[in-house]
PDB file of C-alpha atoms in Angstrom:
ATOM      1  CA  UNK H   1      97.352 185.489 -98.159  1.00 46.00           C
ATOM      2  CA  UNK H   2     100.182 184.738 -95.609  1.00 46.00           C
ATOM      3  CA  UNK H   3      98.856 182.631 -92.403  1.00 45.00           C
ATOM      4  CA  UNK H   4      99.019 184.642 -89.722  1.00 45.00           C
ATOM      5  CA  UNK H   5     100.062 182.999 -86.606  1.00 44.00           C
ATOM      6  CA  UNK H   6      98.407 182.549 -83.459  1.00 42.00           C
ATOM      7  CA  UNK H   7      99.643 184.634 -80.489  1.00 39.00           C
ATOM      8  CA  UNK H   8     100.616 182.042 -78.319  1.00 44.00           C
ATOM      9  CA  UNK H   9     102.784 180.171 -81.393  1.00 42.00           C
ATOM     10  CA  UNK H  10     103.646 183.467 -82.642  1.00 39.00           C
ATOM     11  CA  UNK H  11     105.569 183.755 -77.984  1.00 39.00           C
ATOM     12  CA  UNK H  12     106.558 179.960 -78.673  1.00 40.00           C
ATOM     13  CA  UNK H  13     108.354 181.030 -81.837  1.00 40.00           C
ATOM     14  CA  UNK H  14     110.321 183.803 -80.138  1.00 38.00           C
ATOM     15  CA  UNK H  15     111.145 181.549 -76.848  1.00 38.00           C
ATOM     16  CA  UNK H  16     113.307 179.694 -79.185  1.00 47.00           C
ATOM     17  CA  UNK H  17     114.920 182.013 -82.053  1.00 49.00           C
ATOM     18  CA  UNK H  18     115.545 185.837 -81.405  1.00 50.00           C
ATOM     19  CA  UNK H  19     113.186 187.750 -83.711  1.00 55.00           C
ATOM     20  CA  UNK H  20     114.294 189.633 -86.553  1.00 59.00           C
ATOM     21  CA  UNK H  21     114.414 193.673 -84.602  1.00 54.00           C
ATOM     22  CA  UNK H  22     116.380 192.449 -81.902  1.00 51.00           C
ATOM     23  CA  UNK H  23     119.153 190.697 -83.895  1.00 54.00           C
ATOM     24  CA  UNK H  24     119.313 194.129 -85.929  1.00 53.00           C
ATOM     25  CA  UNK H  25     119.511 195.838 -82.969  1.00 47.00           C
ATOM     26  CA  UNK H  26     122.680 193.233 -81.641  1.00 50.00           C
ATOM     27  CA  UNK H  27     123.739 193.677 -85.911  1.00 52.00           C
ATOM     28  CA  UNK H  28     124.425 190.654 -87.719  1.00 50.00           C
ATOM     29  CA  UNK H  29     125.960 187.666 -87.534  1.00 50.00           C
ATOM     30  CA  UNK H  30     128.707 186.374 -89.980  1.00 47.00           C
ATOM     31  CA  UNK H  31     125.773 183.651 -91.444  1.00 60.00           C
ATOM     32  CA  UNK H  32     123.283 185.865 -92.022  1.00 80.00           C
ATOM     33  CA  UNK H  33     122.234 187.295 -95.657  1.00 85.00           C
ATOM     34  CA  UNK H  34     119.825 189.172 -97.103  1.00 88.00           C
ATOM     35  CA  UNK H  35     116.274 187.646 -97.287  1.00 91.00           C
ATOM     36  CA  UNK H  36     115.402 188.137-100.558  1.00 87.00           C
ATOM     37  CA  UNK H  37     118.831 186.252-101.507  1.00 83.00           C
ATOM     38  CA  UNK H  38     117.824 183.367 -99.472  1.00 85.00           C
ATOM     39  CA  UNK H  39     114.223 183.580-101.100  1.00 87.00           C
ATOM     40  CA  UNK H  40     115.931 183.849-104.958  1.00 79.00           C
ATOM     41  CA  UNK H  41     118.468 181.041-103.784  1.00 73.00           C
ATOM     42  CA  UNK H  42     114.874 178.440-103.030  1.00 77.00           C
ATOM     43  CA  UNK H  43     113.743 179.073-106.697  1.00 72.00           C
ATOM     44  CA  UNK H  44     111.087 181.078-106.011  1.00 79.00           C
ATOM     45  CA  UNK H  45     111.888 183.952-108.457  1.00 75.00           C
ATOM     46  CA  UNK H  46     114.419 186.350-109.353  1.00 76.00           C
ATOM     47  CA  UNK H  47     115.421 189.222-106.806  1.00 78.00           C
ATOM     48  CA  UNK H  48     113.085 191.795-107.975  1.00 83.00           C
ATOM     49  CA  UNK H  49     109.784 189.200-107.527  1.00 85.00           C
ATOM     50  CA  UNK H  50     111.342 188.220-104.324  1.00 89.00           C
ATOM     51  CA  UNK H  51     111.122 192.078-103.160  1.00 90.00           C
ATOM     52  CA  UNK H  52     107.366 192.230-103.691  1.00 91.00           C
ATOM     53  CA  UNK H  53     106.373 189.424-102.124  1.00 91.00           C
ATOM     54  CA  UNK H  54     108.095 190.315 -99.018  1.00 93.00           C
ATOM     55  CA  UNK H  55     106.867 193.813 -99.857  1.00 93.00           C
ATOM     56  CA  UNK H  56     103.089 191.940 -99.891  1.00 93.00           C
ATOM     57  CA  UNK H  57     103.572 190.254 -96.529  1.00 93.00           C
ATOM     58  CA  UNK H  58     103.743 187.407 -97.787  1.00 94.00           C
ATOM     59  CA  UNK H  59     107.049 186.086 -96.465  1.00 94.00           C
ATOM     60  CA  UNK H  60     107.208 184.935 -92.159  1.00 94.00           C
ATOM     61  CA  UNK H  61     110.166 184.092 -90.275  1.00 94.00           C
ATOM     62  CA  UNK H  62     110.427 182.346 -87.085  1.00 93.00           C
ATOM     63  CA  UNK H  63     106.577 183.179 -87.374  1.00 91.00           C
ATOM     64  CA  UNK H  64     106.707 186.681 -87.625  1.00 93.00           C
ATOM     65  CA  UNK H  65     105.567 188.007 -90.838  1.00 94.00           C
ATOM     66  CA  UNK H  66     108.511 190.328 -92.846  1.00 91.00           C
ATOM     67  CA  UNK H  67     107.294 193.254 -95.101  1.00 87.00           C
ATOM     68  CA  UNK H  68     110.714 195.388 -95.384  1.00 84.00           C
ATOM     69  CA  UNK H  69     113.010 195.364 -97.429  1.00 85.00           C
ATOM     70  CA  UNK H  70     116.504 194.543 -95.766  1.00 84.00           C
ATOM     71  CA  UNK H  71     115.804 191.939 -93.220  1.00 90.00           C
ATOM     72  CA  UNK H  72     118.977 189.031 -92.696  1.00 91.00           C
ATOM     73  CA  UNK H  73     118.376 185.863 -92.009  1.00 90.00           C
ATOM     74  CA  UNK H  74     120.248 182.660 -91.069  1.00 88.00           C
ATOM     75  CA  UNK H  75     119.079 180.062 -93.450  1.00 80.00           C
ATOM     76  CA  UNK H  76     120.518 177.490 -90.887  1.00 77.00           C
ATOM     77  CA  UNK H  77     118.337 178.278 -88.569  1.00 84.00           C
ATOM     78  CA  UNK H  78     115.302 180.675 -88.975  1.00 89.00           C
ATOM     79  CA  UNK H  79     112.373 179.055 -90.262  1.00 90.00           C
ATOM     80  CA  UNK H  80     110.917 181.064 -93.047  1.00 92.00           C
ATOM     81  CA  UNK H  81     107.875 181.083 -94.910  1.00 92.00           C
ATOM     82  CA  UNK H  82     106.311 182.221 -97.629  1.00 93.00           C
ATOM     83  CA  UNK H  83     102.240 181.824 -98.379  1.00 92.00           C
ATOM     84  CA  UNK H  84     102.626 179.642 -95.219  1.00 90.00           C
ATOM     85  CA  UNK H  85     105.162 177.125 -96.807  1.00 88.00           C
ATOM     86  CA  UNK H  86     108.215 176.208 -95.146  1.00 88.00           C
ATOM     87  CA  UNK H  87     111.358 176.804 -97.355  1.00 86.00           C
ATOM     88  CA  UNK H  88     114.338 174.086 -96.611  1.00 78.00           C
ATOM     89  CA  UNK H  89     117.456 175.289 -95.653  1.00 73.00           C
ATOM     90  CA  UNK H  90     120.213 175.269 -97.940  1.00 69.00           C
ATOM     91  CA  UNK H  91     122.493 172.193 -97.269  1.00 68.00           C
ATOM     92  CA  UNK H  92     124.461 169.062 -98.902  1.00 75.00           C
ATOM     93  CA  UNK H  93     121.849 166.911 -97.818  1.00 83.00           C
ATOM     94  CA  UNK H  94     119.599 164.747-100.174  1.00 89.00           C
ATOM     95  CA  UNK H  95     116.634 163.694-100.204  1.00 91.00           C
ATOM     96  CA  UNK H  96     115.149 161.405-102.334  1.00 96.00           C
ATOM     97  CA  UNK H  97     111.981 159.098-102.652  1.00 98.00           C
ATOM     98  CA  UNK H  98     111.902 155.671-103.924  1.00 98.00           C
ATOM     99  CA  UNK H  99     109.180 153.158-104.832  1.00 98.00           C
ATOM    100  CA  UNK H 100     110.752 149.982-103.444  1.00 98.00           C
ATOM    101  CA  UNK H 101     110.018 147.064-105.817  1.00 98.00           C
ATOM    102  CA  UNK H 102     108.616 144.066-103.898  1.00 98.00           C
ATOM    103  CA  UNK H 103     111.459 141.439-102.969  1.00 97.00           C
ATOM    104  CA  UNK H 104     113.595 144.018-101.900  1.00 97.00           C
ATOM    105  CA  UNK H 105     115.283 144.262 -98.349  1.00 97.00           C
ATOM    106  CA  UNK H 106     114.841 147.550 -96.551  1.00 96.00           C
ATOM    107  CA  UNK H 107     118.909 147.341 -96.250  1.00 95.00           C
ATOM    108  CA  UNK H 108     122.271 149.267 -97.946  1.00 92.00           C
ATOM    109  CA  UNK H 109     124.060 145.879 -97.590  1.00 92.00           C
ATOM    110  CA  UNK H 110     121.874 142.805 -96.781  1.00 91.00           C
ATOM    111  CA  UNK H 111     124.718 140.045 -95.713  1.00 90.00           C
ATOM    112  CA  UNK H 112     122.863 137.501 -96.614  1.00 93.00           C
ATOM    113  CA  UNK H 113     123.299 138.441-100.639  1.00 92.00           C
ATOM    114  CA  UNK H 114     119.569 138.721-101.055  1.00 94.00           C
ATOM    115  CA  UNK H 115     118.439 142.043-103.217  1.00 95.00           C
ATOM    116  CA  UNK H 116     118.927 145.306-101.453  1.00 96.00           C
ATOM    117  CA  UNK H 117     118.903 149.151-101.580  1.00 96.00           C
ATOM    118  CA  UNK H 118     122.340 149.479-102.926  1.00 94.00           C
ATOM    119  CA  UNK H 119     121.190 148.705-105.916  1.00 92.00           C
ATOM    120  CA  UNK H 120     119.514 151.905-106.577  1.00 94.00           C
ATOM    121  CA  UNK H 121     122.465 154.616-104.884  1.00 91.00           C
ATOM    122  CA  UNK H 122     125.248 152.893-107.022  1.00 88.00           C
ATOM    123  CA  UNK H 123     127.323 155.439-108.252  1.00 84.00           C
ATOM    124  CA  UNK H 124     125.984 157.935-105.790  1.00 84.00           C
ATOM    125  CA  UNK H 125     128.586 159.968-103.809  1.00 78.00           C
ATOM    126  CA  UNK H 126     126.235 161.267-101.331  1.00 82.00           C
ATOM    127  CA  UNK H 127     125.629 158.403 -98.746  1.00 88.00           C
ATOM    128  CA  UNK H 128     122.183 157.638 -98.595  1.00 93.00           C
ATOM    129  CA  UNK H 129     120.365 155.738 -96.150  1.00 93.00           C
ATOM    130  CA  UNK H 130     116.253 155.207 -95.496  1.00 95.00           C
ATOM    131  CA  UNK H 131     113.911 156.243 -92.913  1.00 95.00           C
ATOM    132  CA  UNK H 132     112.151 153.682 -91.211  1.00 93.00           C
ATOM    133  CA  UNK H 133     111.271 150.321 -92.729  1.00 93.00           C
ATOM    134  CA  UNK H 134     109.487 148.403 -95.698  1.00 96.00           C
ATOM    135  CA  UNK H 135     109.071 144.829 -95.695  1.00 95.00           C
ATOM    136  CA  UNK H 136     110.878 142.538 -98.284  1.00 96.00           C
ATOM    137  CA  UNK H 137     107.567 141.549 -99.273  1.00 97.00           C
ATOM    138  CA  UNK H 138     106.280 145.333 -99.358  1.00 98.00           C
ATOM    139  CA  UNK H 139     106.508 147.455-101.967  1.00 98.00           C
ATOM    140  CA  UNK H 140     106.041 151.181-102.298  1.00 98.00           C
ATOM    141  CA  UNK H 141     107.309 154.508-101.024  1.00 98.00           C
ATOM    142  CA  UNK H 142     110.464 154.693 -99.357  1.00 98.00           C
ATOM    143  CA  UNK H 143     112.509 158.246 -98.251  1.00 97.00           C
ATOM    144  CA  UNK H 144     116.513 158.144 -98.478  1.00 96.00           C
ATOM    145  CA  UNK H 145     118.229 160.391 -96.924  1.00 93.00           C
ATOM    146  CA  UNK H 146     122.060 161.435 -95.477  1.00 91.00           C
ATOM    147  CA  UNK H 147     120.120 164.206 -93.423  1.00 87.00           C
ATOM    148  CA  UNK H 148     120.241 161.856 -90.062  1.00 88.00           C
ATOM    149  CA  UNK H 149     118.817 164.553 -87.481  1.00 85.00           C
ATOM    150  CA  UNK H 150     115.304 164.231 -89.853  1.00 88.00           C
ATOM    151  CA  UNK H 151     115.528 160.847 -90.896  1.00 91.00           C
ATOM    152  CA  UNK H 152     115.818 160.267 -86.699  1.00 92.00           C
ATOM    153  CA  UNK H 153     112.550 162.113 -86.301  1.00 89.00           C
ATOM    154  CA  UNK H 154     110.376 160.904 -89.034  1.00 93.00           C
ATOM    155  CA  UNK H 155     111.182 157.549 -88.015  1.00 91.00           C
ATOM    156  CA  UNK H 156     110.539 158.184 -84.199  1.00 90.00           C
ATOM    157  CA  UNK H 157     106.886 157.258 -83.271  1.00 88.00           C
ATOM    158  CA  UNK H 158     106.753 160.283 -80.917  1.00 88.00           C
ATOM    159  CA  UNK H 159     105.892 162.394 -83.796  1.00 90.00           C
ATOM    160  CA  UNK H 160     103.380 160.014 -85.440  1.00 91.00           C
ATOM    161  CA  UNK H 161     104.069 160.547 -89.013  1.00 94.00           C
ATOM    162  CA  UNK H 162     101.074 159.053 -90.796  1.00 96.00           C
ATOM    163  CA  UNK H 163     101.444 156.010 -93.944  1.00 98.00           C
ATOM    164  CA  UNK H 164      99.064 155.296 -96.337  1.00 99.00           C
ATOM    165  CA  UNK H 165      98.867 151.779 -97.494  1.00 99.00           C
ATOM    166  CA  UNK H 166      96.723 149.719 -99.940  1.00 99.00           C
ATOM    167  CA  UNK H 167      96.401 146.416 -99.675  1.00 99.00           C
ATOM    168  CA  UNK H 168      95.256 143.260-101.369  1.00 99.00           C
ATOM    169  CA  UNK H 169      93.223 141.186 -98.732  1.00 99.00           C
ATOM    170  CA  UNK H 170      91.451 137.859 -98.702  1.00 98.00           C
ATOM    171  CA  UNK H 171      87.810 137.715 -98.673  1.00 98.00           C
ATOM    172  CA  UNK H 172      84.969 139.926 -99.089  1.00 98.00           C
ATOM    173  CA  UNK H 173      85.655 142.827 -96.281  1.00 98.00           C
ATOM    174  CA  UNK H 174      82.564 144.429 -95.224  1.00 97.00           C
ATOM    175  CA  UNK H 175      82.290 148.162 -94.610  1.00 95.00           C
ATOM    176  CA  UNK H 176      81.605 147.429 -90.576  1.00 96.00           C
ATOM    177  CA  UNK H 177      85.482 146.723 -90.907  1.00 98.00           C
ATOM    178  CA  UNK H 178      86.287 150.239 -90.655  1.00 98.00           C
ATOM    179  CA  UNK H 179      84.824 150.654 -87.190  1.00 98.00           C
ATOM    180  CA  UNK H 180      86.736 147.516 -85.895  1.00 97.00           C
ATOM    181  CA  UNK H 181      89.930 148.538 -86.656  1.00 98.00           C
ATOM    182  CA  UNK H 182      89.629 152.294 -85.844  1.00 97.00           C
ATOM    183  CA  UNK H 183      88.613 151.120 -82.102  1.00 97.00           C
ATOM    184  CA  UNK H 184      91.434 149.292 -82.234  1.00 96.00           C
ATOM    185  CA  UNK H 185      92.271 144.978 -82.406  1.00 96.00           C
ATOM    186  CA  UNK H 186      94.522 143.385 -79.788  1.00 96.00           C
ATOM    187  CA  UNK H 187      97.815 142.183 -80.938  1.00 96.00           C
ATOM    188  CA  UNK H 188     100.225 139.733 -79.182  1.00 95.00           C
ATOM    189  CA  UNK H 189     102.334 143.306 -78.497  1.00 94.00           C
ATOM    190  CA  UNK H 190      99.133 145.302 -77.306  1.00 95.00           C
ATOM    191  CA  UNK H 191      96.264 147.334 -79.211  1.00 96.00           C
ATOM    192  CA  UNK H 192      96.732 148.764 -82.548  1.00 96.00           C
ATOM    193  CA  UNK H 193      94.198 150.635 -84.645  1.00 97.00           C
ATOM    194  CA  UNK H 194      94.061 152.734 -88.038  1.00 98.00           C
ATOM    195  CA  UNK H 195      93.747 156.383 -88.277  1.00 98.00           C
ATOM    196  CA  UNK H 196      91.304 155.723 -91.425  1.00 98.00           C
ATOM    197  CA  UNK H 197      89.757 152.991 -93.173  1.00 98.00           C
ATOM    198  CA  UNK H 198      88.343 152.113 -96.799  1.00 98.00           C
ATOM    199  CA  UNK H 199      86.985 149.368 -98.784  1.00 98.00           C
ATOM    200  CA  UNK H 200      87.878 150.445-102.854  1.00 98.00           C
ATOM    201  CA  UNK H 201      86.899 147.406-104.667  1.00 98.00           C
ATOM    202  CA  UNK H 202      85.188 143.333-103.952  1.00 98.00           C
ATOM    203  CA  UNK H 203      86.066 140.893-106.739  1.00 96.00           C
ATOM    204  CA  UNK H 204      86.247 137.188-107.080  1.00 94.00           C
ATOM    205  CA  UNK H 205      87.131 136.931-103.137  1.00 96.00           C
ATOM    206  CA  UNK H 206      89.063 139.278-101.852  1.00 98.00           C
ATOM    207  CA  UNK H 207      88.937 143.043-101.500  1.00 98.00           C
ATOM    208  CA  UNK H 208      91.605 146.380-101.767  1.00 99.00           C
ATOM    209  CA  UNK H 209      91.731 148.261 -98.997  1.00 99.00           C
ATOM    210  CA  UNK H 210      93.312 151.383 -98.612  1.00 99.00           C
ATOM    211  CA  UNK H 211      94.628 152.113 -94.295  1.00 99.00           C
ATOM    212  CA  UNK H 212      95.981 155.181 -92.798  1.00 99.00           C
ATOM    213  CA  UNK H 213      97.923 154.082 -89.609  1.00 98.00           C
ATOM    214  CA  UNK H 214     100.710 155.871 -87.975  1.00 95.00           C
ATOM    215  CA  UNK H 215     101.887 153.246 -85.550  1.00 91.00           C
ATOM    216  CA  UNK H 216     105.590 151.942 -86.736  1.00 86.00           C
ATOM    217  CA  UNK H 217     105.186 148.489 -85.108  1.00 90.00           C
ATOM    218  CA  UNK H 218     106.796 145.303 -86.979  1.00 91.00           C
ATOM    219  CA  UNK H 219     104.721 144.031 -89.285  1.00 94.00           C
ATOM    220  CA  UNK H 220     102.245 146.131 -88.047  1.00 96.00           C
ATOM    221  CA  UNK H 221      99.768 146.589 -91.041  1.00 98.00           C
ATOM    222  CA  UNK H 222      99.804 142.361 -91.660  1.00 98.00           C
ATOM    223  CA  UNK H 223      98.913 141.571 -88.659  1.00 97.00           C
ATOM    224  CA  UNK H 224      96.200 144.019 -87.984  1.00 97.00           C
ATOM    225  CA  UNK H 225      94.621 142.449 -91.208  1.00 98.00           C
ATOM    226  CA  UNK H 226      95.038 138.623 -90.728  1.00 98.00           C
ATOM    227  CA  UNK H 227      93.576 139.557 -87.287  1.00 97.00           C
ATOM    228  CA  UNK H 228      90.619 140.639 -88.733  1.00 97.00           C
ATOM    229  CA  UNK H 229      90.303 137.703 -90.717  1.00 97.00           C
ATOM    230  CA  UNK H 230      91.932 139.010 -93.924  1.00 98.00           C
ATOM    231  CA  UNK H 231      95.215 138.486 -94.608  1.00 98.00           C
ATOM    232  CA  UNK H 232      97.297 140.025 -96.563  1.00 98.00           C
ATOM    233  CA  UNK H 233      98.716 139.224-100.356  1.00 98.00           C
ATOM    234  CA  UNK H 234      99.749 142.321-101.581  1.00 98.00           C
ATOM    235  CA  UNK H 235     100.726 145.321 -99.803  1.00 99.00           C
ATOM    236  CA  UNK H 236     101.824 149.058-100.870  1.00 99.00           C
ATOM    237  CA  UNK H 237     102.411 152.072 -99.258  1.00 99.00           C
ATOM    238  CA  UNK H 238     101.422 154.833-101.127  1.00 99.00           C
ATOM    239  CA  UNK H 239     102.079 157.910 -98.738  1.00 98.00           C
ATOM    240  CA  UNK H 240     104.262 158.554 -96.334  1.00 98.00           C
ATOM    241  CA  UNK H 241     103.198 162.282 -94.380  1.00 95.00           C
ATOM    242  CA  UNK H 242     102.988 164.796 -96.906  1.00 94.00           C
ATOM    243  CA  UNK H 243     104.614 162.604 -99.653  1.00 97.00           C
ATOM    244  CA  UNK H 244     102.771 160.698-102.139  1.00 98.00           C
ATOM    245  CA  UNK H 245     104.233 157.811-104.777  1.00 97.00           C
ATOM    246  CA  UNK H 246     101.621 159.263-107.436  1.00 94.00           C
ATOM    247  CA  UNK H 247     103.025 157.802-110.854  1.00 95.00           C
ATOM    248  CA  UNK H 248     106.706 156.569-110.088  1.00 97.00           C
ATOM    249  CA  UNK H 249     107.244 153.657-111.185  1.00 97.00           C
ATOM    250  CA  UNK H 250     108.377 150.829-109.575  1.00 97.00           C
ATOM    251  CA  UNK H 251     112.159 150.798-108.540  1.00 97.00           C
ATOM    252  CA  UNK H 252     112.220 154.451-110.120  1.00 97.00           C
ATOM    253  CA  UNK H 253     113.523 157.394-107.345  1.00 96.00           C
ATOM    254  CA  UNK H 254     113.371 160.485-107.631  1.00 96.00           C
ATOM    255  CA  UNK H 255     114.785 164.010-105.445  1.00 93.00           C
ATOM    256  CA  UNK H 256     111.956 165.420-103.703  1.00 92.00           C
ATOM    257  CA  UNK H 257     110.621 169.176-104.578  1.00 88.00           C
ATOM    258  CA  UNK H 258     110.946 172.245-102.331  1.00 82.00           C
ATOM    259  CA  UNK H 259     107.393 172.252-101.069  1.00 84.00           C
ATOM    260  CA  UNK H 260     107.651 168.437-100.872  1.00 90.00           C
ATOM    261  CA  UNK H 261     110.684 168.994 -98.014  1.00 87.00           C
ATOM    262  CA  UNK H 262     109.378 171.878 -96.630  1.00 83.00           C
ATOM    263  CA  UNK H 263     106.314 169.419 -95.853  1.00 86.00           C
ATOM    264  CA  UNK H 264     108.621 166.766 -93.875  1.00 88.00           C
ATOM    265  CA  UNK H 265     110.214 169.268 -91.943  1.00 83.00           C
ATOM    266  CA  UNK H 266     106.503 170.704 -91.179  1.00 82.00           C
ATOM    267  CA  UNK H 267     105.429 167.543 -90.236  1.00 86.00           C
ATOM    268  CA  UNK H 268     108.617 167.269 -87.341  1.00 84.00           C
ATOM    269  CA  UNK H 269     108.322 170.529 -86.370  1.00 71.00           C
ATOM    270  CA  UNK H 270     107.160 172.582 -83.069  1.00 50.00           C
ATOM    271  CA  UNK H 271     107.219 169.112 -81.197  1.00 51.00           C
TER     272      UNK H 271
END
């Protein structure tokens, strides 16, 4: 079933882009095309399948939900839908996702010769650069990018893109832990706190924890531990918003899926 929007975002929508019947009404413009096309051009199906799930109502754009045959769109612009999943627009941007071995600095050209990100776009023609920051000594899931508008906002703490981390800690941390940190500890740089909190496994003296935080601070994930009285030796983030490392390997990358980027642009989107 399509998600049917809200009133209010369904106004908020409209405030922006001009719906669908009164850029008919005004005809098209030169960059508009036939939905359907746009739809077939996403991999989601040939033409024909295309036609019945707009034909369903299954298919929204700019939150207003399509069901004839015929509309245009601007793939540039309008944000379409379908079963209430963004489809990307069509660019020459790439997007890829890396699991950054530990060792490696967050860097495209680290002048001090130590081992770097170039390593892994060598022989790419498409310019890549990452979002945000992992430490040298962090390893885990990293987003490349030449799309700079996006990488600008998933980095920017306004829109509080959340990380998953787990982490190898010293000592046995008790489950009262949780409650600490969600109230939040002091740090030299003000209060920080997670979003979520979880003890997965005691052994021999230390503990793996797995932390939801969506602060971007330096450091930020160290520190909160060692000022709990559990510091850090091993530390891997394993999510980043919708995206999740699952099985890649480490210092393997891969291009992200359509419902994967459709997810990150979700997740900067109506702020």
């Amino acid at each position: 079933m399509p998600r049917r929007h809200s009133r209010a975002s369904r106004r908020r929508s409209r405030s922006r882009r001009p719906s669908l019947r009164r850029r008919r009404r005004r005809g098209a413009t030169v960059a508009e095309i036939r939905l359907q096309k746009v739809l077939a051009q996403a991999g989601l199906g040939s033409r024909r399948r295309c036609d019945d799930m707009i034909a369903q109502g299954r298919v929204e754009v700019n939150g207003e939900v399509i069901d004839v045959m015929g509309a245009r769109v601007d793939p540039a612009t309008d944000v379409i839908r379908v079963n209430g999943k963004r489809i990307p627009a069509p660019s020459g941007h790439a997007y890829v996702l890396l699991n950054k071995p530990r060792g490696v600095v967050t860097s495209m050209a680290d002048e001090r010769g130590r081992p770097d990100l170039s390593t892994f776009v060598e022989g790419r023609d498409d310019r890549l650069f990452h979002v945000g920051r992992l430490d040298t000594d962090t390893s885990g899931l990293l987003v490349l990018t030449n799309d700079g508008d996006l990488a600008h906002k998933l980095a920017h703490p306004s829109f509080e893109i959340t990380k998953t981390y787990v982490a190898l800690v010293d000592g046995t941390v008790p489950d009262s832990l949780a409650a600490k940190l969600k109230a939040g500890i002091e740090l030299d740089d003000g209060p920080a706190q997670v979003d979520r909190f979880q003890v997965k496994d005691r052994s021999r003296g230390r503990s793996l924890v797995e932390l939801d935080i969506h602060m971007g601070r330096n450091r930020i994930v160290r520190r909160l531990l060692d000022a709990a009285g559990h510091p850090v030796r091993e530390l891997t983030r394993t999510a980043f918003g919708p995206l999740h490392l699952g099985g890649l390997s480490v210092g393997a990358m891969r291009d992200l899926t359509r419902d994967e980027l459709g997810g990150l642009f979700d997740s900067v989107d109506e702020r």
